Amino acid sequence: MAYTPTPFDKYTTFGLDEAKKLFNQMSAPPQYPNYVSSAQQAPTQMGYYDYTPSQAMQMVAAPNYSASGGAYQGLMGGDYNRLEQALAQPGQLAATQAYDTGLRQLQEQFGGRGLYGSTMMGTQMNEGLMREYMNALSSNAFNAAAKRYSMEQSELANLNIIPD
């Protein structure tokens, strides 16, 4: 691969030429000071044939743990989906019952009032009742999932299988 000249080569060449001229104008080459080490001995490569650790691994007494109760199964054999459903179902039923009660009250209040009443009923249903119902369902599902993952993480830690 051959060198391809660039537009900046002239600047580099000029700088090197000027440095060479300055170096040639000197009467004698620069004198560097002599280095005198303060070390008493030169560094050497030493072997570690007589190295003794502060506490040898053979001296460490580690108990031999074994499972006496069989293999650890965790919660219901690891059925965390069932746990999450069990946590979410009571809140979901309560939210659904509250929604049904609110819808019946709206229908009793606005029933038979014509176009104006139905528009007001729809507005109150969508902006009030439906929004609260959806908020309750999503909050309930979030709390159930959070509890599930918290317990699952705890179980995995008990098994010493902590995911990355």
Tab-separated table of C-alpha atoms in Angstrom:
chain	number	residue	atom	x	y	z
A	1	MET	CA	0.000	0.000	0.000
A	2	ALA	CA	1.603	3.216	-1.159
A	3	TYR	CA	1.506	6.503	0.706
A	4	THR	CA	-1.066	8.935	-0.602
A	5	PRO	CA	-0.046	12.581	-0.171
A	6	THR	CA	-2.423	14.907	1.665
A	7	PRO	CA	-2.781	18.699	1.571
A	8	PHE	CA	-1.220	18.885	5.064
A	9	ASP	CA	2.091	17.263	4.087
A	10	LYS	CA	3.677	20.655	3.300
A	11	TYR	CA	3.048	21.830	6.880
A	12	THR	CA	4.590	18.717	8.367
A	13	THR	CA	7.626	18.931	6.061
A	14	PHE	CA	8.105	22.640	6.854
A	15	GLY	CA	7.998	21.972	10.620
A	16	LEU	CA	10.523	19.162	10.406
A	17	ASP	CA	12.860	21.252	8.216
A	18	GLU	CA	12.753	24.137	10.697
A	19	ALA	CA	13.483	21.807	13.615
A	20	LYS	CA	16.439	20.354	11.696
A	21	LYS	CA	17.822	23.863	10.993
A	22	LEU	CA	17.592	24.771	14.699
A	23	PHE	CA	19.286	21.542	15.717
A	24	ASN	CA	22.122	22.086	13.189
A	25	GLN	CA	22.710	25.662	14.442
A	26	MET	CA	23.641	24.386	17.899
A	27	SER	CA	27.378	24.275	18.623
A	28	ALA	CA	27.159	21.002	20.514
A	29	PRO	CA	24.433	18.438	21.012
A	30	PRO	CA	22.372	18.915	24.170
A	31	GLN	CA	23.820	17.432	27.346
A	32	TYR	CA	21.398	15.453	29.421
A	33	PRO	CA	22.095	15.141	33.152
A	34	ASN	CA	23.390	11.802	34.366
A	35	TYR	CA	20.871	9.740	36.273
A	36	VAL	CA	22.018	8.405	39.605
A	37	SER	CA	19.692	5.931	41.241
A	38	SER	CA	19.178	6.051	44.983
A	39	ALA	CA	18.405	2.319	45.138
A	40	GLN	CA	20.912	0.188	47.060
A	41	GLN	CA	20.248	-2.922	44.943
A	42	ALA	CA	19.168	-3.413	41.413
A	43	PRO	CA	15.730	-4.932	40.918
A	44	THR	CA	15.766	-8.662	40.365
A	45	GLN	CA	13.244	-11.329	39.531
A	46	MET	CA	12.525	-13.322	42.647
A	47	GLY	CA	10.894	-16.699	42.802
A	48	TYR	CA	8.106	-17.474	45.238
A	49	TYR	CA	9.299	-20.919	46.267
A	50	ASP	CA	9.108	-20.180	49.993
A	51	TYR	CA	5.844	-18.223	49.896
A	52	THR	CA	3.464	-19.087	52.713
A	53	PRO	CA	-0.024	-17.617	52.707
A	54	SER	CA	-1.371	-16.027	55.862
A	55	GLN	CA	-4.138	-18.641	55.961
A	56	ALA	CA	-3.879	-21.620	53.687
A	57	MET	CA	-7.061	-22.807	51.999
A	58	GLN	CA	-6.517	-26.224	53.539
A	59	MET	CA	-6.910	-24.672	56.978
A	60	VAL	CA	-10.335	-23.184	56.237
A	61	ALA	CA	-13.036	-25.283	57.845
A	62	ALA	CA	-16.094	-25.068	55.626
A	63	PRO	CA	-19.146	-27.054	56.673
A	64	ASN	CA	-20.582	-29.433	54.149
A	65	TYR	CA	-24.202	-28.351	53.811
A	66	SER	CA	-26.727	-30.742	52.398
A	67	ALA	CA	-30.457	-30.535	51.875
A	68	SER	CA	-32.171	-32.647	54.501
A	69	GLY	CA	-35.740	-31.873	53.467
A	70	GLY	CA	-35.380	-32.773	49.819
A	71	ALA	CA	-35.212	-30.460	46.865
A	72	TYR	CA	-36.530	-26.963	47.539
A	73	GLN	CA	-39.672	-26.462	45.468
A	74	GLY	CA	-40.635	-22.919	46.404
A	75	LEU	CA	-44.139	-21.581	46.464
A	76	MET	CA	-46.671	-24.130	45.142
A	77	GLY	CA	-43.991	-25.754	43.054
A	78	GLY	CA	-43.114	-22.402	41.476
A	79	ASP	CA	-46.640	-21.624	40.238
A	80	TYR	CA	-46.369	-17.846	40.418
A	81	ASN	CA	-49.092	-17.298	37.822
A	82	ARG	CA	-51.609	-18.825	40.219
A	83	LEU	CA	-50.242	-16.640	43.020
A	84	GLU	CA	-50.638	-13.499	40.928
A	85	GLN	CA	-54.195	-14.465	39.988
A	86	ALA	CA	-55.055	-15.141	43.620
A	87	LEU	CA	-53.703	-11.733	44.602
A	88	ALA	CA	-55.499	-9.877	41.778
A	89	GLN	CA	-58.901	-11.582	41.866
A	90	PRO	CA	-60.367	-10.056	45.084
A	91	GLY	CA	-59.505	-6.515	44.011
A	92	GLN	CA	-60.838	-7.125	40.512
A	93	LEU	CA	-64.141	-8.451	41.882
A	94	ALA	CA	-64.496	-5.479	44.233
A	95	ALA	CA	-63.793	-3.010	41.401
A	96	THR	CA	-66.295	-4.759	39.106
A	97	GLN	CA	-69.000	-4.714	41.787
A	98	ALA	CA	-68.402	-1.016	42.457
A	99	TYR	CA	-68.577	-0.315	38.702
A	100	ASP	CA	-71.862	-2.221	38.360
A	101	THR	CA	-73.356	-0.345	41.309
A	102	GLY	CA	-72.275	3.005	39.878
A	103	LEU	CA	-73.640	2.116	36.437
A	104	ARG	CA	-77.029	1.165	37.923
A	105	GLN	CA	-77.153	4.468	39.785
A	106	LEU	CA	-76.347	6.370	36.589
A	107	GLN	CA	-79.036	4.517	34.673
A	108	GLU	CA	-81.604	5.260	37.399
A	109	GLN	CA	-80.612	8.913	37.478
A	110	PHE	CA	-80.567	9.501	33.726
A	111	GLY	CA	-82.903	6.797	32.433
A	112	GLY	CA	-85.619	8.026	30.011
A	113	ARG	CA	-84.396	11.635	29.733
A	114	GLY	CA	-83.884	11.694	25.993
A	115	LEU	CA	-80.863	12.821	24.020
A	116	TYR	CA	-79.685	15.421	26.556
A	117	GLY	CA	-79.802	13.000	29.452
A	118	SER	CA	-78.077	10.254	27.508
A	119	THR	CA	-75.227	12.581	26.555
A	120	MET	CA	-74.752	13.642	30.165
A	121	MET	CA	-74.978	10.018	31.242
A	122	GLY	CA	-72.322	8.998	28.700
A	123	THR	CA	-70.042	11.824	29.799
A	124	GLN	CA	-70.341	10.929	33.475
A	125	MET	CA	-69.949	7.269	32.690
A	126	ASN	CA	-66.784	7.735	30.608
A	127	GLU	CA	-65.138	10.533	32.581
A	128	GLY	CA	-66.072	9.389	36.048
A	129	LEU	CA	-67.175	5.825	36.450
A	130	MET	CA	-65.181	4.145	33.655
A	131	ARG	CA	-61.966	6.032	34.473
A	132	GLU	CA	-62.141	5.044	38.144
A	133	TYR	CA	-62.912	1.445	37.199
A	134	MET	CA	-59.904	1.258	34.870
A	135	ASN	CA	-57.647	2.932	37.434
A	136	ALA	CA	-58.754	0.454	40.098
A	137	LEU	CA	-58.188	-2.540	37.792
A	138	SER	CA	-54.751	-1.391	36.646
A	139	SER	CA	-53.632	-0.504	40.186
A	140	ASN	CA	-54.845	-3.874	41.434
A	141	ALA	CA	-53.047	-5.735	38.623
A	142	PHE	CA	-49.870	-3.731	39.244
A	143	ASN	CA	-49.865	-4.497	42.963
A	144	ALA	CA	-50.475	-8.205	42.340
A	145	ALA	CA	-47.661	-8.385	39.782
A	146	ALA	CA	-45.299	-6.460	42.077
A	147	LYS	CA	-46.037	-8.831	44.950
A	148	ARG	CA	-45.567	-11.827	42.645
A	149	TYR	CA	-42.185	-10.659	41.358
A	150	SER	CA	-41.046	-9.745	44.858
A	151	MET	CA	-41.892	-13.203	46.160
A	152	GLU	CA	-40.410	-14.880	43.082
A	153	GLN	CA	-37.154	-12.966	43.536
A	154	SER	CA	-37.070	-13.983	47.185
A	155	GLU	CA	-37.622	-17.630	46.249
A	156	LEU	CA	-34.872	-17.488	43.622
A	157	ALA	CA	-32.528	-15.992	46.197
A	158	ASN	CA	-33.353	-18.897	48.514
A	159	LEU	CA	-32.367	-21.245	45.710
A	160	ASN	CA	-29.217	-19.174	45.022
A	161	ILE	CA	-30.411	-18.705	41.453
A	162	ILE	CA	-30.460	-14.940	41.126
A	163	PRO	CA	-31.055	-13.924	37.499
A	164	ASP	CA	-28.987	-11.143	35.924
